[in-house]
mmCIF file of C-alpha atoms in Angstrom:
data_model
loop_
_atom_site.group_PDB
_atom_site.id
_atom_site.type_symbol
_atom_site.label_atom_id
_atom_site.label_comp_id
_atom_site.label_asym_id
_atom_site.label_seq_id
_atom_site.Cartn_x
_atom_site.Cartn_y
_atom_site.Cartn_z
ATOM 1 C CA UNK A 1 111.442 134.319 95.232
ATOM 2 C CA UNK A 2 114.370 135.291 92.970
ATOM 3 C CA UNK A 3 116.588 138.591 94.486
ATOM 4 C CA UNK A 4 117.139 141.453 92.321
ATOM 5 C CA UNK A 5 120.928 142.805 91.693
ATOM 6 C CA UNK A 6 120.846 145.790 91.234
ATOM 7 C CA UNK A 7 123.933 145.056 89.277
ATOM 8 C CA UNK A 8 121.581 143.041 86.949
ATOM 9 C CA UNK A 9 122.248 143.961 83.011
ATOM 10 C CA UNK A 10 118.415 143.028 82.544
ATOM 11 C CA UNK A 11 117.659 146.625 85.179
ATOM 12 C CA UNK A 12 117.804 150.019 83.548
ATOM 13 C CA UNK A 13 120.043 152.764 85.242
ATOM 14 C CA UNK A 14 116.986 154.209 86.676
ATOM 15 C CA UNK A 15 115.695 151.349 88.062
ATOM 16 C CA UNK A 16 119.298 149.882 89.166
ATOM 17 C CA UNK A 17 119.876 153.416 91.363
ATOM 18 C CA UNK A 18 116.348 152.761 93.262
ATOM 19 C CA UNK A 19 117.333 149.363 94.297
ATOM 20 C CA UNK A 20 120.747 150.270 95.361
ATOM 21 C CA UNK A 21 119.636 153.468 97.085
ATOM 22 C CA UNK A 22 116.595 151.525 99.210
ATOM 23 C CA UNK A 23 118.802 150.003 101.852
ATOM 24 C CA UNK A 24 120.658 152.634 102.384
ATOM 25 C CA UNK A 25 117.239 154.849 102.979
ATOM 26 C CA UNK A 26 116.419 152.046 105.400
ATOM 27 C CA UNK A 27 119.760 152.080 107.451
ATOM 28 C CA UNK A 28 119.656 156.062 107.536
ATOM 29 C CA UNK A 29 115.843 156.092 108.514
ATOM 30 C CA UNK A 30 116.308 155.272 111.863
ATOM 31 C CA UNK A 31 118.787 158.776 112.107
ATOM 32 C CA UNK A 32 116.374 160.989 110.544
ATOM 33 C CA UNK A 33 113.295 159.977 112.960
ATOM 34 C CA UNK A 34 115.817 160.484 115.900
ATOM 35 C CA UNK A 35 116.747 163.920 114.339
ATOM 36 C CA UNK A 36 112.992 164.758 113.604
ATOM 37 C CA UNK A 37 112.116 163.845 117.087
ATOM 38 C CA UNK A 38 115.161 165.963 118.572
ATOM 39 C CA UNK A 39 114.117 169.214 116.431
ATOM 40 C CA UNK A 40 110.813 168.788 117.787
ATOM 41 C CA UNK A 41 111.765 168.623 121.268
ATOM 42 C CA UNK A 42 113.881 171.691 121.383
ATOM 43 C CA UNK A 43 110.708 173.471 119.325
ATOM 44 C CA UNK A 44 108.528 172.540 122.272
ATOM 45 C CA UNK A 45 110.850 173.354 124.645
ATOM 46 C CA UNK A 46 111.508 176.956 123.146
ATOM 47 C CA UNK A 47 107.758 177.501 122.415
ATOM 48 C CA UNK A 48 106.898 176.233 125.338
ATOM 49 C CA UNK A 49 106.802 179.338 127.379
ATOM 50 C CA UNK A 50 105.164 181.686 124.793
ATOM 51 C CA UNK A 51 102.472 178.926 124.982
ATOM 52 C CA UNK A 52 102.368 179.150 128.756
ATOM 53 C CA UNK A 53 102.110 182.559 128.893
ATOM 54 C CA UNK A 54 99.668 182.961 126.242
ATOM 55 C CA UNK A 55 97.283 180.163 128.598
ATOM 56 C CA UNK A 56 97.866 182.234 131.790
ATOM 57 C CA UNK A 57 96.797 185.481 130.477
ATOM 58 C CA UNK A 58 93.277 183.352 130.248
ATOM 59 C CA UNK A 59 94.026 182.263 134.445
ATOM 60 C CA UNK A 60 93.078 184.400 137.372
ATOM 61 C CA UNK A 61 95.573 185.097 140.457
ATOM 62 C CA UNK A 62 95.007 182.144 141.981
ATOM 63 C CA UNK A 63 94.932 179.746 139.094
ATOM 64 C CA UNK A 64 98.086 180.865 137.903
ATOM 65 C CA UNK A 65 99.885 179.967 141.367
ATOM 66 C CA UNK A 66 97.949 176.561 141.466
ATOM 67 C CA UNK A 67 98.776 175.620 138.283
ATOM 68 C CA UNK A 68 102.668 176.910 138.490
ATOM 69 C CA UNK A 69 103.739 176.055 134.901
ATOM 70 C CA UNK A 70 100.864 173.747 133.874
ATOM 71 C CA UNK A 71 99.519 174.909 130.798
ATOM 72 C CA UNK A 72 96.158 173.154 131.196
ATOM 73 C CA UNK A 73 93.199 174.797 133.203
ATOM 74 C CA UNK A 74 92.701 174.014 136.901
ATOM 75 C CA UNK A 75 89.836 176.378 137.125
ATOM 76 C CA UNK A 76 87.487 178.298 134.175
ATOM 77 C CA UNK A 77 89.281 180.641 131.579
ATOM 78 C CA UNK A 78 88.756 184.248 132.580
ATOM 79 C CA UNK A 79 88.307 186.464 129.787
ATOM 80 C CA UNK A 80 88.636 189.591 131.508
ATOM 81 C CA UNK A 81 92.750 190.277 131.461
ATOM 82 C CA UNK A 82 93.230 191.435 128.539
ATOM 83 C CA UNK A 83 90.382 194.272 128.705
ATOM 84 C CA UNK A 84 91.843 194.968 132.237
ATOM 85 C CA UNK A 85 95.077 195.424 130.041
ATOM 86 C CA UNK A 86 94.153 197.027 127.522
ATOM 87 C CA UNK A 87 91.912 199.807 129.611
ATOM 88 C CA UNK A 88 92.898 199.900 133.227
ATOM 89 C CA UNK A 89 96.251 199.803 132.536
ATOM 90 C CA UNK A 90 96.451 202.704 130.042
ATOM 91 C CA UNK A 91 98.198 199.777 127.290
ATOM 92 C CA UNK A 92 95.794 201.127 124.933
ATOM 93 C CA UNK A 93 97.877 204.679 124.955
ATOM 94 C CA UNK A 94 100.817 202.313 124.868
ATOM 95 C CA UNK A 95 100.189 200.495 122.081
ATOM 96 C CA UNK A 96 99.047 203.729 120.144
ATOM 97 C CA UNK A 97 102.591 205.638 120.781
ATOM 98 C CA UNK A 98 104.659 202.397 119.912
ATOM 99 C CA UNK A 99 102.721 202.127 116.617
ATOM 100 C CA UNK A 100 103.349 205.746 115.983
ATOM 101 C CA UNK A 101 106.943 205.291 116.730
ATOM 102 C CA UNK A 102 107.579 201.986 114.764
ATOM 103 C CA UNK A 103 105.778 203.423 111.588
ATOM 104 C CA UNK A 104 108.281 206.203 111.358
ATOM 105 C CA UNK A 105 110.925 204.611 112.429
ATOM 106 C CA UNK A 106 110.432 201.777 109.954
ATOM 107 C CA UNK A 107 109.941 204.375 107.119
ATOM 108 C CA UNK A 108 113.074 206.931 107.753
ATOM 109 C CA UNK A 109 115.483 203.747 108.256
ATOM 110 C CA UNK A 110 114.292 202.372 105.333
ATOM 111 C CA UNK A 111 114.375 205.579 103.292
ATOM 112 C CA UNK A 112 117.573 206.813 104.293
ATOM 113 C CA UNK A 113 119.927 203.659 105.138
ATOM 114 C CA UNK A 114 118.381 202.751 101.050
ATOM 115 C CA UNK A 115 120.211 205.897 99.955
ATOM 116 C CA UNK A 116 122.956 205.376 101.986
ATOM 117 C CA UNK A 117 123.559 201.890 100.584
ATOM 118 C CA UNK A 118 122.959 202.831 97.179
ATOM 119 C CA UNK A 119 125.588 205.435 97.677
ATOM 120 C CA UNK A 120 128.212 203.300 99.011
ATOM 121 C CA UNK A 121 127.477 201.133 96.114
ATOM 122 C CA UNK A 122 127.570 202.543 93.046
ATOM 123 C CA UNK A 123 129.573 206.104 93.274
ATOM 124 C CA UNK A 124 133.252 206.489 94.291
ATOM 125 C CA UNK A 125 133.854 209.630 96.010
ATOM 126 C CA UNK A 126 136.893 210.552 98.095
ATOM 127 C CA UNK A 127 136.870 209.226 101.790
ATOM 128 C CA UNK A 128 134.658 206.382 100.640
ATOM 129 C CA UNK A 129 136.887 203.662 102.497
ATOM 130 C CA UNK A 130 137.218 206.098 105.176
ATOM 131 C CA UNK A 131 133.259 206.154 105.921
ATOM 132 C CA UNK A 132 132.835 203.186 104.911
ATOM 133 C CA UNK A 133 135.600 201.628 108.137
ATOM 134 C CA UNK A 134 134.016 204.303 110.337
ATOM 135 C CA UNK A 135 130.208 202.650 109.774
ATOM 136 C CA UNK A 136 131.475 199.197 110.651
ATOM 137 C CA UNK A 137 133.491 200.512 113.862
ATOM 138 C CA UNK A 138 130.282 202.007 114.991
ATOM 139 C CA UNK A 139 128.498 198.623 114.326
ATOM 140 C CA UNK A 140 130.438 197.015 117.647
ATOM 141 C CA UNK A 141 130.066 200.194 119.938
ATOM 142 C CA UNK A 142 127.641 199.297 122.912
ATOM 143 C CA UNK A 143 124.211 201.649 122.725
ATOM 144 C CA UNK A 144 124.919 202.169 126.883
ATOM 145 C CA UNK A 145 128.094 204.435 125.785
ATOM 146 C CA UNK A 146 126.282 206.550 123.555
ATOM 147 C CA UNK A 147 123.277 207.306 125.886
ATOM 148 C CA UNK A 148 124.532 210.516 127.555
ATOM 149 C CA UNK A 149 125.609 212.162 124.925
ATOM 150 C CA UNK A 150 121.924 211.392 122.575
ATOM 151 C CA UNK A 151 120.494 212.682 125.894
ATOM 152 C CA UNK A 152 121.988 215.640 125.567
ATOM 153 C CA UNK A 153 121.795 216.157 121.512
ATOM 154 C CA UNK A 154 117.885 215.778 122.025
ATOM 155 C CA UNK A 155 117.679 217.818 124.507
ATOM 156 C CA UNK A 156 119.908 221.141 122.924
ATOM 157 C CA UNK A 157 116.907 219.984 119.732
ATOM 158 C CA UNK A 158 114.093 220.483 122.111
ATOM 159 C CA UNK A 159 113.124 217.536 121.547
ATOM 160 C CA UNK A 160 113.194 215.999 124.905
ATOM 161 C CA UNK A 161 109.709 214.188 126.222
ATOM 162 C CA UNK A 162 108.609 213.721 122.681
ATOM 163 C CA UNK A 163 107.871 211.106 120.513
ATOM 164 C CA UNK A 164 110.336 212.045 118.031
ATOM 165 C CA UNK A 165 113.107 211.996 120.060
ATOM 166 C CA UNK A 166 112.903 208.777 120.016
ATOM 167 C CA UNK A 167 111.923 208.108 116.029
ATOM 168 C CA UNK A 168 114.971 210.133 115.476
ATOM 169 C CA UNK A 169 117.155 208.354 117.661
ATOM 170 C CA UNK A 170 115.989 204.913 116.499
ATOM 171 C CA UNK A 171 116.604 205.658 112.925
ATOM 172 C CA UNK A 172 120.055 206.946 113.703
ATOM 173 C CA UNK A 173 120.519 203.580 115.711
ATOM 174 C CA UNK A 174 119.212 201.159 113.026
ATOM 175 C CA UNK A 175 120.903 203.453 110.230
ATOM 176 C CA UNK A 176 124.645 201.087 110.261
ATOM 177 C CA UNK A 177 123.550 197.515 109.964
ATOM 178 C CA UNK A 178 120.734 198.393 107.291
ATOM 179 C CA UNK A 179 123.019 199.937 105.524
ATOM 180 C CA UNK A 180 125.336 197.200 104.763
ATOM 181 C CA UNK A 181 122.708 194.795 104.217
ATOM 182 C CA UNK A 182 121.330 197.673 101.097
ATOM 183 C CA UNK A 183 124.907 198.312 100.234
ATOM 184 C CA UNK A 184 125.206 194.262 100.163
ATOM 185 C CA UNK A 185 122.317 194.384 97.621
ATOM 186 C CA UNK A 186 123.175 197.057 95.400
ATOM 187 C CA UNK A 187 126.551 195.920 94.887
ATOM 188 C CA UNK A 188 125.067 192.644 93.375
ATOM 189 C CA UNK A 189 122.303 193.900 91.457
ATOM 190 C CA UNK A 190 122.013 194.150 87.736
ATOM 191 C CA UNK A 191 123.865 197.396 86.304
ATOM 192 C CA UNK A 192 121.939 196.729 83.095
ATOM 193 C CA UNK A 193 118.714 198.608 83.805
ATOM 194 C CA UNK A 194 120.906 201.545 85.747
ATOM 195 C CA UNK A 195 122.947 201.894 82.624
ATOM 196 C CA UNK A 196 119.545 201.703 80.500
ATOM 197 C CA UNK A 197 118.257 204.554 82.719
ATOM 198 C CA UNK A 198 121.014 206.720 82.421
ATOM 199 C CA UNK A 199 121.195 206.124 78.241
ATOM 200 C CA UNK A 200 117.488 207.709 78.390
ATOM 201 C CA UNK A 201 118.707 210.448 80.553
ATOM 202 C CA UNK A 202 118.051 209.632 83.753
ATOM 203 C CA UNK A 203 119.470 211.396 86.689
ATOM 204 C CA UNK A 204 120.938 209.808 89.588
ATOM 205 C CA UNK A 205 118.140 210.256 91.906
ATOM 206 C CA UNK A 206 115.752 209.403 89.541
ATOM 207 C CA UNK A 207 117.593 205.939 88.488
ATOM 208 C CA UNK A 208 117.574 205.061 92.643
ATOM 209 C CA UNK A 209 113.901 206.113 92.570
ATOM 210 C CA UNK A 210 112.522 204.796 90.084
ATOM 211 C CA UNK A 211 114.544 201.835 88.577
ATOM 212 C CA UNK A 212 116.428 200.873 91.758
ATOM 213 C CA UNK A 213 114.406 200.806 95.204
ATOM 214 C CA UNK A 214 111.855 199.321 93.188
ATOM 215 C CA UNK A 215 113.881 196.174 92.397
ATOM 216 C CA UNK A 216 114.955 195.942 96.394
ATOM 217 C CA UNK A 217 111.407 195.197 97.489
ATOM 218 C CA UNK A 218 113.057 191.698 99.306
ATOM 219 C CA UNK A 219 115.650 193.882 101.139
ATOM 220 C CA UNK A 220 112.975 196.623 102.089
ATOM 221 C CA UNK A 221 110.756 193.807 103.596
ATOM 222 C CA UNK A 222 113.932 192.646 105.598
ATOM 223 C CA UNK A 223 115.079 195.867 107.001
ATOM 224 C CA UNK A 224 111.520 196.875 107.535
ATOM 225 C CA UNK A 225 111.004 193.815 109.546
ATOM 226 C CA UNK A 226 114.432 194.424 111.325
ATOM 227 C CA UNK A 227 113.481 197.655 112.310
ATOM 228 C CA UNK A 228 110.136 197.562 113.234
ATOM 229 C CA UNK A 229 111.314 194.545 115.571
ATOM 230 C CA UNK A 230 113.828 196.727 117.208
ATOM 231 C CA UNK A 231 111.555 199.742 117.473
ATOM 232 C CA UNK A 232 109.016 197.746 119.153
ATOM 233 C CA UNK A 233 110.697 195.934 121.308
ATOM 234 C CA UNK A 234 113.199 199.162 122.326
ATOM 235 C CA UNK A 235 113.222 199.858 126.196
ATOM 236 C CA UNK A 236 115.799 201.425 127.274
ATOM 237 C CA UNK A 237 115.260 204.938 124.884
ATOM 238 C CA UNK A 238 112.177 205.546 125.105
ATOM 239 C CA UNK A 239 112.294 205.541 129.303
ATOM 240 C CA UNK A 240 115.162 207.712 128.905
ATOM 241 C CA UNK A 241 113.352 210.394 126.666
ATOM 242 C CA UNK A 242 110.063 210.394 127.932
ATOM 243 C CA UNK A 243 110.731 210.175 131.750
ATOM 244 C CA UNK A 244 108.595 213.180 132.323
ATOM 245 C CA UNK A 245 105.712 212.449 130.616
ATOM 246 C CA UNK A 246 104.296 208.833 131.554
ATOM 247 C CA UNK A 247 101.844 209.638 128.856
ATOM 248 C CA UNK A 248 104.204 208.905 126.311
ATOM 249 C CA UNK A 249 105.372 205.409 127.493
ATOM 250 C CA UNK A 250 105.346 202.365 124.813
ATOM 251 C CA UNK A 251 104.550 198.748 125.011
ATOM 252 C CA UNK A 252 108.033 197.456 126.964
ATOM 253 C CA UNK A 253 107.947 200.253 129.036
ATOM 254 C CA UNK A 254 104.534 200.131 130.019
ATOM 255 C CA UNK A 255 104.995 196.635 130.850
ATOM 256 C CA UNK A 256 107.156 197.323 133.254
ATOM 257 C CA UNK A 257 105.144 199.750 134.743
ATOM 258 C CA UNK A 258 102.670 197.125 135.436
ATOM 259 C CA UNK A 259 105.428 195.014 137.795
ATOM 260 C CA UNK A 260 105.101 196.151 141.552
ATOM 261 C CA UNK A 261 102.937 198.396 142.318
ATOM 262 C CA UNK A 262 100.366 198.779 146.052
ATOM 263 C CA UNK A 263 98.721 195.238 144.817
ATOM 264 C CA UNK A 264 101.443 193.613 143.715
ATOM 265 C CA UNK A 265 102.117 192.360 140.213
ATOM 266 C CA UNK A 266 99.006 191.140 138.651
ATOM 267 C CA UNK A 267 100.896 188.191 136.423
ATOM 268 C CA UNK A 268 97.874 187.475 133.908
ATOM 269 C CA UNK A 269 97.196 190.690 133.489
ATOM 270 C CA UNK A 270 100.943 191.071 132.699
ATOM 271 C CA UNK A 271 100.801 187.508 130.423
ATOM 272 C CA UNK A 272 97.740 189.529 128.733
ATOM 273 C CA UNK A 273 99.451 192.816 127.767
ATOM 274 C CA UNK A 274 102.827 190.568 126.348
ATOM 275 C CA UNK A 275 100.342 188.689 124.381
ATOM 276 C CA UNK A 276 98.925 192.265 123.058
ATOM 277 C CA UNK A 277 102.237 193.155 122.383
ATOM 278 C CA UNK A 278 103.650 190.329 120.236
ATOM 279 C CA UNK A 279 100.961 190.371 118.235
ATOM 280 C CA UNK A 280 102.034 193.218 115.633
ATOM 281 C CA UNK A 281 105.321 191.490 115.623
ATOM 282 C CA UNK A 282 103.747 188.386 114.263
ATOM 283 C CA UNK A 283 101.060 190.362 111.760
ATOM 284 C CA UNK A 284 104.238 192.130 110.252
ATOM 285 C CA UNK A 285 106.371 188.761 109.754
ATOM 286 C CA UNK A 286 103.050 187.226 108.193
ATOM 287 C CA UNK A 287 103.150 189.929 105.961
ATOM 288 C CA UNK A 288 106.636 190.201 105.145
ATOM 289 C CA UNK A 289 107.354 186.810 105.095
ATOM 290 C CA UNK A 290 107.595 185.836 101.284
ATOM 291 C CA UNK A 291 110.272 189.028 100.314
ATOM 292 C CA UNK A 292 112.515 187.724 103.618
ATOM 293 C CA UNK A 293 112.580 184.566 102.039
ATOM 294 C CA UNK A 294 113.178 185.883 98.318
ATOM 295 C CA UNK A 295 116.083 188.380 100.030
ATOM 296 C CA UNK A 296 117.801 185.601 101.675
ATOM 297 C CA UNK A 297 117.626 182.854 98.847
ATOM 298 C CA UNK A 298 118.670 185.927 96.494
ATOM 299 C CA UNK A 299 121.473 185.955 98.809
ATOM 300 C CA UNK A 300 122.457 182.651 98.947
ATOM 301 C CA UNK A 301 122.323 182.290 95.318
ATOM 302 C CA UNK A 302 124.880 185.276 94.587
#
């Protein structure tokens, strides 16, 4: 058998950069398995208790503490958590008010933090810096030193016990990242069909309307996603402004109120109702998933 040089005047280029570059593939191979294999453990290892609580919400009492954290079955699956959840627990009342408060939420922090950006953007208006360093101070303030004093702004409102005290207060609270990431965007986008808009007389509310937001779909989906994430997830305001009316508890907080209790903590009861509850979170990243990308690769790429 003769050996090939890839040096060889008889090879093309092509053909002489395939031979060169196949043992080098086969001296890096042995890296990229060991770096595949890595990734994967540390995926396990991170999914791995999402996929153990998911398999004890299917586990009765005493199955769970038999199998400690064995995700395989010791005894049958019981089917009946997540209706004990959903109804004997009140989550369905849960789930209803954080729905109501992460549609609003997502839709006046879109909405307005959209403006705001767009603002920042593209008009120059005395005291622009000024807001502008005052937006990214209040980026690093901790939410604990702000409490009191939202307590008491809701409260002189009326709006205390209420589900829109807390849509209010989570829009305010999402309002300062969201808007740099829309200010980010407008700043980059095309001035061409702004300056088209306002050549056919266009006002400056219409041109955000109607030629602008429509072009930020990928940053909408992002926010959106932000947002609803945050809402959902939020604990510590909605205890605070509903502690009077247990009625008007959401998903985290109502989880909590199933730890404790006369009985004890039922856990796969408890595994069942944080199943319930991450579902929406992974509908809406389903959903939203293709504009995330296009917003981040449209980042990357300015």
């Amino acid at each position: 058998m003769v050996a090939v040089d890839a040096t060889s005047p008889s090879l093309s280029p092509a053909r002489a950069a395939t031979v060169g570059a196949t043992p080098r593939r086969r001296r890096h191979r042995p890296r990229r398995i060991l770096a595949h294999l890595l990734i994967l453990t540390l995926g396990l290892s991170w999914m791995y208790p999402l996929i153990w609580a998911f398999t004890s919400a299917f586990k009765s009492k005493i199955g769970m503490f038999e199998d400690g954290p064995s995700i395989l079955f010791s005894q049958p699956p019981v089917l009946g958590n997540f209706a004990q959840a959903w109804s004997g627990a009140d989550f369905g009342q849960y789930f209803f008010n954080s729905v109501f408060i992460a549609f609003f939420s997502v839709l006046g922090t879109v909405l307005f933090t959209a403006m705001a950006g767009y603002a920042l953007a593209r008009t120059a208006f005395p005291g622009r810096r000024i807001i502008m360093v005052v937006v990214a101070v209040m980026l690093f303030l901790p939410r604990g030193y702000t409490l009191i004093p939202v307590y008491d702004l809701v409260y002189q409102l009326y709006l205390l016990n209420t589900l829109w005290a807390v849509i209010v207060v989570q829009v305010a609270g999402g309002m300062i990242f969201s808007t740099f990431l829309f200010m980010g965007f407008f700043m980059t986008a095309n001035k061409e069909m702004e300056e088209a808009a306002r050549v056919d007389g266009a006002s400056f509310n219409q041109t955000f309307f109607r030629v602008m937001l429509p072009t930020a779909r990928p940053m909408i989906a992002t926010v959106g996603l932000f947002a609803f994430i945050g809402s959902w997830n939020d604990f510590i305001i909605p205890l605070v402004l509903t502690l009077g009316r247990p009625d008007l508890r959401t998903v985290p907080v109502g989880m909590a109120s199933l730890i404790g209790g006369a009985e004890g903590t039922n856990w796969p009861v408890l595994c069942a109702a944080s199943v319930i509850s991450l579902l929406p979170i992974v509908i809406v990243f389903l959903v939203a998933q293709r504009h995330i990308v296009d917003a981040f690769a449209g980042a990357v790429k300015g």
